[in-house]
Amino acid sequence: MPALLQVRDLNVALNNSAVLSGVSFDLEAGSITGLFGESGCGKTTLAQALLNLLPRPQYRVEGSIEFDGRNLLGLSERELQPVRGGRISLMFQDPLLSLNPVQRAYTQVREVARAHHAAAPQLPDVRDAYPHQLSGGERQRVTLSQALACNPALVIADEPFTAVDPARVDELARLFRERQRTMGTAFLVIAHDPAVLESLAGTVLVMYAGRIIERGDPRQVFRDPRHPYTRGLMQCLQPHAPGARLYSIPGNPPGLSARFPGCAFEPRCADRVDACAAGMPAEFALPDSRSVRCLHYER
Amino acid sequence: MSAEPLLRIRGLTKTYGIRDVSMDVAAGATLALIGPSGAGKSTLARCLAGFERADAGEILLDRRSEWPRHEVQMILQQPAASLNPRFTAEEIIAEPLVIQRQGNAASRAKRARELMASLGLDPKAAGAPARAFSGGERQRLAIARALTLEPKLLILDESLASLDLSVQAQIANLLLDLQEQRGLTYILISHDLSLVGRIASEIVVMNNGSIVERRPA
């Protein structure tokens, strides 16, 4: 059976600067996949590209995004309307910005269902509240209800766990898993906290500078990272001696205008060799369906 | 470090927020305030920053019950919402100086660029509007703005939450450096216990508007 969503060689450029390069992955029906990386690495652009939301002509989008046997990049706005919010829904990072401040919670959830001729779901305890009357966790539940209103096959959640308290993180993760189990909904969860992805996702894709640089089971990827970038990130989380400084990867992620003939992490990498700057390494397969885009793993 | 705490809070109460909160915070400390949503952490922070007035109780900063407002700065959770998207980076960072009538245009611009550089932002981007920066960069702008007036107490309300791990570590290190250099005191509100464990010197746990536990980190 083909995967629910198949992304092949997706390239996105903003005003001729590459934002995503050669991104390929599959999302299976009913799977939870994590998308992990630093800001500016292209996670949100990828989420928007999957729904063909990137405005043209500023953005140039190439490649294919196969969903339900159709390439979403080839569909018209009219053909995309039932897909967006109906079959694939997007949960934005900041509920306070994505909810309408002057409409009650239930009205906003019902609006989504109406647009897709679906029955409006229940929203028991917070239905008559306005967004400002709700706590962060409650707002998050409203946006999740919106995302799930039409029983989509795939929910893309952009940083749903950021600045949410641990009890709410657990609750939200539980809601995701419950939905996955009962309705077979697939989730693509963008996060920068390895702990929550480890407990939630079956696969994690690590991105750097618009490319997937490592993928595999999150427990393996985060506990035994192979790419020097993933290793560096995990080292940032190590406890340190009192008064000592935290480990931080030297330098900053490259800006959009930066162009690299070789590996984009090379300027910051502790393990670099001359060949790293010469050409972009391919993705090398590792055991346990893992892969890593680093020359050191070339066989 | 003097024996007198920088911040002394006694019996602070705010309806629907906090109940009879008392604590001292030593100068140069990093106090983490943790607890579930609705525990009163942000209400306490807003009272300290002067955004809200408590119904009862007392707050003393350096033994004063009133202090110049810029001595306590707060950095909010949502960088996108806390910066004027049409201001340039330089205007955002220099605005507190303009409001306080400090320096001239040239010295303010210089100060803004210095702060950008020290926070890992490219000073060449000083003329770019806030909306041109990424989420992490905007939060650095917000921190730069809070540091402009050299506050004594900096309240970080989930300010590092939206940052990437390596950037979070950079900013945490920067905050530790600034603390060493200037004797800054931090109150860090965070749900991220791993971050709290890495940078706090003391942890205060709040629930239902009250302090329920306090211990060294």
XYZ file of C-alpha atoms in Angstrom:
516
model
C 0.000 0.000 0.000
C 1.456 3.377 -0.893
C 2.088 5.797 1.941
C -0.566 8.379 2.847
C 1.696 11.233 1.843
C 4.753 10.936 -0.353
C 7.048 13.906 -0.657
C 9.649 13.590 -3.392
C 12.538 15.903 -4.029
C 10.743 18.969 -2.741
C 12.628 22.184 -3.472
C 11.331 25.522 -2.268
C 13.006 28.828 -2.990
C 12.033 32.251 -1.690
C 13.119 34.995 -4.086
C 15.750 32.648 -5.489
C 17.164 31.665 -2.075
C 16.760 27.959 -1.361
C 14.586 27.297 1.718
C 14.067 23.559 1.219
C 16.353 21.364 -0.854
C 15.727 17.808 -1.949
C 13.270 16.959 0.839
C 11.834 13.448 0.439
C 9.879 11.412 2.968
C 6.775 9.282 3.380
C 4.068 9.579 6.000
C 2.175 6.352 6.608
C -1.515 6.447 7.502
C -1.935 6.486 11.273
C 1.712 7.263 11.974
C 3.163 10.028 14.125
C 6.249 11.645 12.661
C 8.352 14.314 14.313
C 10.042 17.140 12.477
C 12.936 18.424 14.520
C 15.356 21.273 13.902
C 16.284 24.854 14.713
C 14.343 27.913 13.648
C 15.046 28.926 10.106
C 15.789 25.350 9.034
C 12.583 25.209 7.002
C 10.167 23.275 9.257
C 7.304 25.745 8.985
C 7.933 26.316 5.271
C 7.709 22.566 4.805
C 4.414 22.453 6.723
C 2.993 25.200 4.524
C 4.367 23.653 1.346
C 2.579 20.385 2.157
C -0.736 22.245 1.921
C 0.435 24.221 -1.094
C 0.013 27.401 0.934
C 3.179 29.188 -0.122
C 2.312 32.286 -2.133
C 3.627 32.534 -5.681
C 5.547 33.997 -7.314
C 7.740 34.835 -4.288
C 8.054 31.134 -3.614
C 9.134 28.682 -6.253
C 8.044 25.150 -5.387
C 9.297 22.089 -7.262
C 9.012 18.367 -6.704
C 5.940 16.364 -5.866
C 3.640 15.908 -2.878
C 1.469 12.863 -3.532
C -1.608 12.588 -1.339
C -4.681 10.446 -2.069
C -3.051 9.587 -5.382
C -2.808 13.208 -6.519
C 0.073 15.649 -6.640
C -1.029 18.513 -4.389
C 1.336 20.878 -6.157
C -0.600 20.405 -9.378
C -4.061 21.174 -7.954
C -5.993 24.402 -8.406
C -7.148 26.452 -5.410
C -10.655 25.081 -5.947
C -9.377 21.512 -5.898
C -7.265 22.224 -2.825
C -10.115 23.657 -0.759
C -11.557 20.300 0.384
C -8.046 19.015 1.120
C -7.049 21.946 3.301
C -8.689 21.534 6.678
C -10.709 18.601 5.363
C -8.169 15.881 4.605
C -5.006 17.607 5.865
C -5.300 20.167 8.619
C -2.775 22.498 10.106
C -2.489 23.369 13.780
C -0.617 26.619 14.186
C 2.006 27.356 16.757
C 0.333 30.193 18.594
C -3.379 29.722 19.353
C -3.690 33.328 20.495
C -2.685 34.478 17.028
C -4.592 31.862 15.065
C -7.907 32.108 16.922
C -10.320 34.935 16.228
C -10.415 37.047 19.421
C -14.043 38.169 18.950
C -15.649 34.790 18.321
C -16.559 32.170 20.881
C -14.504 28.982 20.820
C -17.354 26.830 19.585
C -18.252 29.198 16.741
C -14.714 28.886 15.437
C -14.691 25.113 15.555
C -18.126 24.973 13.916
C -16.934 27.309 11.171
C -14.318 24.773 10.082
C -16.845 21.932 10.078
C -19.329 24.034 8.093
C -16.766 24.929 5.444
C -16.376 21.216 4.793
C -20.021 20.206 5.306
C -19.082 18.080 8.313
C -20.906 17.679 11.610
C -19.515 20.001 14.277
C -17.662 18.163 17.040
C -18.275 18.515 20.762
C -16.342 21.081 22.753
C -17.802 20.642 26.224
C -16.272 22.863 28.878
C -14.988 25.833 26.910
C -17.557 26.181 24.142
C -18.910 29.632 25.047
C -15.624 31.213 26.035
C -13.702 33.767 24.002
C -10.030 32.973 23.379
C -8.789 35.542 25.916
C -10.821 33.842 28.649
C -9.027 30.556 28.125
C -5.689 29.344 29.409
C -2.960 28.436 26.960
C -3.745 24.745 27.267
C -7.452 25.286 26.688
C -6.766 27.422 23.619
C -4.538 24.645 22.358
C -7.455 22.226 22.740
C -9.701 24.565 20.747
C -7.216 24.691 17.879
C -6.874 20.907 18.076
C -10.671 20.595 17.872
C -10.587 22.821 14.806
C -7.865 20.691 13.264
C -9.793 17.494 13.974
C -13.248 18.882 13.106
C -13.428 17.198 9.711
C -11.697 14.004 10.720
C -8.661 14.583 8.507
C -6.245 11.852 7.488
C -3.287 13.997 8.457
C -2.778 16.755 11.030
C 0.283 18.939 10.748
C 0.991 20.469 14.153
C 3.496 23.323 14.156
C 5.214 23.526 17.552
C 2.124 22.596 19.603
C 4.167 21.918 22.738
C 6.162 25.115 22.946
C 5.697 26.933 26.272
C 2.954 24.552 27.363
C 3.237 23.226 30.900
C 4.328 19.605 31.334
C 0.878 18.406 32.410
C -0.661 19.960 29.283
C 2.078 18.535 27.088
C 1.153 15.096 28.396
C -2.526 15.762 27.860
C -2.023 17.015 24.310
C 0.274 14.101 23.485
C -2.352 11.752 24.891
C -5.039 13.351 22.692
C -2.806 12.892 19.640
C -2.173 9.244 20.451
C -5.828 8.568 21.222
C -6.869 10.057 17.905
C -4.175 8.102 16.123
C -5.401 4.859 17.703
C -9.148 5.347 17.365
C -9.395 7.136 14.023
C -6.101 6.239 12.360
C -5.191 9.911 12.028
C -1.584 10.565 11.042
C 0.338 13.438 12.649
C 3.333 15.412 11.529
C 4.518 17.166 14.678
C 7.025 19.982 14.488
C 8.873 20.325 17.762
C 12.211 21.323 19.143
C 11.951 19.320 22.339
C 13.444 15.864 21.858
C 11.795 14.482 25.001
C 8.248 14.891 23.750
C 9.063 13.507 20.295
C 10.768 10.540 21.881
C 7.593 9.587 23.693
C 5.205 10.464 20.870
C 6.682 9.863 17.434
C 7.528 6.660 15.618
C 9.905 8.410 13.245
C 11.783 11.668 13.499
C 13.185 13.763 10.661
C 16.000 16.098 11.708
C 16.362 19.142 9.492
C 19.196 21.559 9.025
C 19.337 24.422 6.523
C 16.414 23.124 4.508
C 17.502 19.505 4.240
C 16.720 16.342 6.136
C 20.063 15.392 7.633
C 19.113 12.458 9.840
C 16.074 10.218 10.248
C 15.029 7.199 12.222
C 13.328 6.082 15.404
C 13.478 9.067 17.788
C 14.679 6.952 20.698
C 17.676 5.886 18.636
C 18.242 9.225 16.940
C 18.195 11.221 20.184
C 20.021 8.729 22.376
C 22.608 7.760 19.816
C 22.734 10.670 17.350
C 24.993 10.187 14.350
C 25.003 13.476 12.501
C 27.392 15.948 14.173
C 24.547 18.488 14.236
C 22.145 16.183 16.058
C 24.971 15.213 18.409
C 25.639 18.901 19.110
C 21.988 19.585 19.862
C 21.809 16.702 22.283
C 24.976 17.928 23.957
C 23.249 21.285 24.572
C 20.884 19.381 26.861
C 23.582 17.858 29.002
C 23.651 18.938 32.648
C 26.668 21.005 33.560
C 28.723 21.878 36.604
C 27.470 24.838 38.698
C 28.936 28.087 37.368
C 30.038 26.427 34.135
C 28.536 27.409 30.809
C 26.186 25.286 28.760
C 27.426 23.647 25.611
C 26.299 25.447 22.503
C 27.057 24.605 18.895
C 29.501 27.278 17.698
C 28.144 29.764 15.186
C 24.603 30.240 13.982
C 22.438 28.446 11.464
C 23.093 29.872 8.014
C 20.744 32.520 6.680
C 18.652 32.042 3.577
C 21.086 33.846 1.344
C 23.989 31.556 2.268
C 24.924 29.079 -0.451
C 26.943 25.965 0.142
C 28.487 23.726 -2.454
C 29.028 21.179 0.326
C 27.403 20.279 3.630
C 25.622 23.305 5.128
C 26.751 22.329 8.637
C 30.400 22.161 7.636
C 31.355 25.675 8.889
C 30.110 24.777 12.408
C 31.085 21.130 12.460
C 33.737 19.804 14.837
C 34.310 16.730 12.659
C 34.720 18.480 9.318
C 37.215 17.326 6.733
C 38.128 19.043 3.469
C 35.755 16.898 1.431
C 32.766 18.227 3.460
C 32.970 21.617 1.763
C 33.354 20.110 -1.697
C 29.966 18.483 -2.243
C 26.646 17.864 -0.514
C 26.808 14.398 1.027
C 24.082 11.929 0.068
C 21.871 10.282 2.685
C 23.612 7.135 3.822
C 21.532 4.263 5.155
C 22.254 2.926 8.624
C 20.801 -0.193 10.291
C 17.246 -0.035 11.760
C 15.908 2.114 8.877
C 17.993 5.033 9.973
C 19.846 7.333 7.646
C 22.245 10.217 7.953
C 23.497 12.839 5.521
C 27.153 13.008 6.525
C 30.304 12.014 4.661
C 31.668 10.177 7.678
C 29.104 7.457 7.096
C 29.935 6.874 3.444
C 30.866 3.304 2.771
C 26.572 39.540 47.693
C 24.979 41.625 50.433
C 22.906 40.048 53.160
C 19.976 42.283 52.252
C 18.011 40.658 49.418
C 17.484 42.570 46.201
C 13.828 41.695 46.217
C 11.644 41.214 49.266
C 8.028 40.167 48.881
C 5.714 40.014 51.887
C 2.153 38.756 51.955
C 1.481 39.625 48.342
C -2.110 38.925 47.358
C -3.977 39.561 44.144
C -7.532 38.391 43.670
C -7.781 35.516 41.170
C -3.990 35.361 41.017
C -1.834 34.918 44.064
C -2.412 34.422 47.770
C -0.115 35.602 50.545
C 3.154 35.126 48.693
C 6.319 35.951 50.626
C 9.858 35.411 49.469
C 13.291 36.998 49.234
C 15.476 36.947 46.164
C 19.186 37.614 46.638
C 21.025 39.887 44.225
C 22.702 37.865 41.505
C 20.442 34.847 41.949
C 18.564 32.986 39.235
C 15.285 31.999 40.751
C 13.124 29.622 38.770
C 9.385 29.870 39.237
C 7.651 26.679 38.215
C 4.169 25.232 38.526
C 1.146 24.377 36.420
C -0.656 26.919 34.235
C -2.833 29.138 36.392
C -0.598 28.722 39.454
C -0.044 32.486 39.637
C 3.479 32.664 38.264
C 2.723 35.226 35.605
C 0.499 37.253 37.945
C 3.349 37.460 40.436
C 5.691 38.478 37.621
C 3.276 41.131 36.389
C 2.991 42.580 39.897
C 6.790 42.726 40.152
C 7.091 44.405 36.763
C 4.477 46.977 37.739
C 1.946 45.873 35.115
C -0.530 45.031 37.847
C -1.078 46.321 41.328
C -1.410 43.802 44.128
C -4.461 43.987 46.413
C -2.409 43.480 49.556
C 1.160 42.937 50.626
C 4.442 44.597 49.924
C 7.215 44.440 47.352
C 10.597 45.997 48.147
C 13.312 46.337 45.534
C 16.582 47.389 47.142
C 14.552 48.300 50.254
C 12.361 50.695 48.272
C 8.638 50.207 47.831
C 8.787 52.349 44.687
C 11.521 52.252 42.124
C 12.207 53.537 38.619
C 10.231 51.228 36.447
C 13.098 50.350 34.131
C 14.961 48.607 36.967
C 12.656 45.633 36.534
C 12.271 44.394 32.982
C 10.131 41.588 31.744
C 10.640 39.540 28.618
C 7.456 37.988 27.379
C 6.696 34.657 25.901
C 5.646 35.566 22.404
C 8.290 37.516 20.568
C 5.993 37.942 17.577
C 3.379 39.649 19.702
C 5.716 41.743 21.832
C 7.571 43.572 19.074
C 6.200 46.208 16.740
C 6.506 44.461 13.379
C 7.019 47.756 11.557
C 9.881 48.964 13.741
C 13.408 48.161 12.650
C 15.614 46.116 14.962
C 17.497 49.259 15.876
C 14.320 51.206 16.658
C 13.065 48.395 18.864
C 16.243 48.174 20.912
C 16.769 51.935 21.115
C 13.162 52.817 21.948
C 13.631 52.533 25.738
C 16.528 55.012 25.451
C 14.320 57.397 23.507
C 11.579 57.128 26.119
C 14.102 57.704 28.919
C 15.694 60.548 26.892
C 19.142 58.986 27.083
C 21.895 59.778 24.575
C 21.523 61.072 21.039
C 20.565 59.305 17.836
C 24.139 58.255 17.085
C 24.897 56.887 20.555
C 21.562 55.065 20.667
C 22.213 53.469 17.293
C 25.664 52.432 18.469
C 24.261 50.917 21.660
C 21.593 49.038 19.693
C 24.207 47.556 17.379
C 26.447 46.560 20.290
C 23.563 44.781 21.960
C 22.655 43.034 18.710
C 26.206 41.799 18.325
C 26.364 40.581 21.932
C 23.151 38.628 21.403
C 24.405 36.945 18.273
C 22.407 39.083 15.847
C 24.079 40.542 12.802
C 24.371 44.322 13.441
C 24.135 44.762 9.673
C 20.481 43.746 10.016
C 19.780 46.728 12.314
C 17.721 48.405 9.614
C 15.491 45.375 8.945
C 11.939 45.357 10.325
C 11.074 42.959 13.161
C 8.907 40.842 10.902
C 11.962 39.982 8.797
C 13.518 38.096 11.725
C 12.848 34.483 12.670
C 11.152 33.579 15.956
C 14.426 32.957 17.756
C 15.919 36.154 16.437
C 12.883 38.150 17.518
C 13.242 36.804 21.021
C 16.857 37.930 21.012
C 15.644 41.363 19.955
C 13.230 41.357 22.886
C 16.055 40.430 25.262
C 18.286 43.128 23.773
C 15.502 45.662 24.314
C 15.120 44.591 27.947
C 18.864 44.962 28.527
C 19.077 48.426 26.971
C 18.349 50.217 30.242
C 20.535 47.910 32.350
C 17.833 46.601 34.691
C 18.555 45.087 38.097
C 15.918 42.412 37.875
C 15.004 40.642 34.685
C 11.859 38.532 34.583
C 11.911 35.883 31.890
C 8.374 34.641 31.408
C 8.894 31.563 29.227
C 11.241 33.754 27.227
C 13.502 30.900 26.188
C 10.688 28.489 25.404
C 10.406 29.231 21.721
C 14.151 29.110 21.143
C 16.117 26.269 19.633
C 18.327 24.168 21.822
C 21.628 25.607 20.658
C 20.254 29.151 20.657
C 18.689 28.518 24.063
C 22.092 27.448 25.360
C 23.720 30.521 23.790
C 21.158 32.853 25.358
C 21.348 31.046 28.692
C 25.146 31.447 28.614
C 24.739 35.082 27.666
C 22.383 35.597 30.600
C 24.903 33.899 32.908
C 27.701 36.130 31.539
C 25.625 39.268 32.012
C 24.801 38.138 35.508
C 28.486 37.754 36.311
C 29.416 41.105 34.770
C 26.563 43.223 36.040
C 25.213 41.333 39.016
C 21.852 40.904 37.314
C 19.136 38.984 39.085
C 16.774 36.735 37.156
C 13.360 35.332 37.807
C 12.856 32.580 35.288
C 9.331 31.330 34.703
C 9.475 28.098 32.800
C 7.777 24.799 32.171
C 11.012 23.372 30.870
C 12.396 21.569 33.897
C 15.527 20.547 32.074
C 16.309 24.202 31.314
C 15.509 25.172 34.905
C 17.855 22.460 36.162
C 20.606 23.769 33.945
C 20.568 27.458 34.857
C 18.605 28.179 38.041
C 20.239 28.622 41.433
C 16.962 28.242 43.292
C 13.570 26.768 42.482
C 10.236 27.993 43.794
C 7.178 25.875 43.100
C 3.782 27.593 42.953
C 0.346 26.054 42.895
C -3.073 27.673 43.260
C -1.540 31.081 43.846
C 0.735 30.061 46.706
C 4.330 29.000 47.095
C 4.295 25.311 47.965
C 7.998 24.519 47.904
C 11.317 26.275 47.725
C 14.716 24.703 47.409
C 18.172 25.197 45.889
C 18.440 23.862 42.325
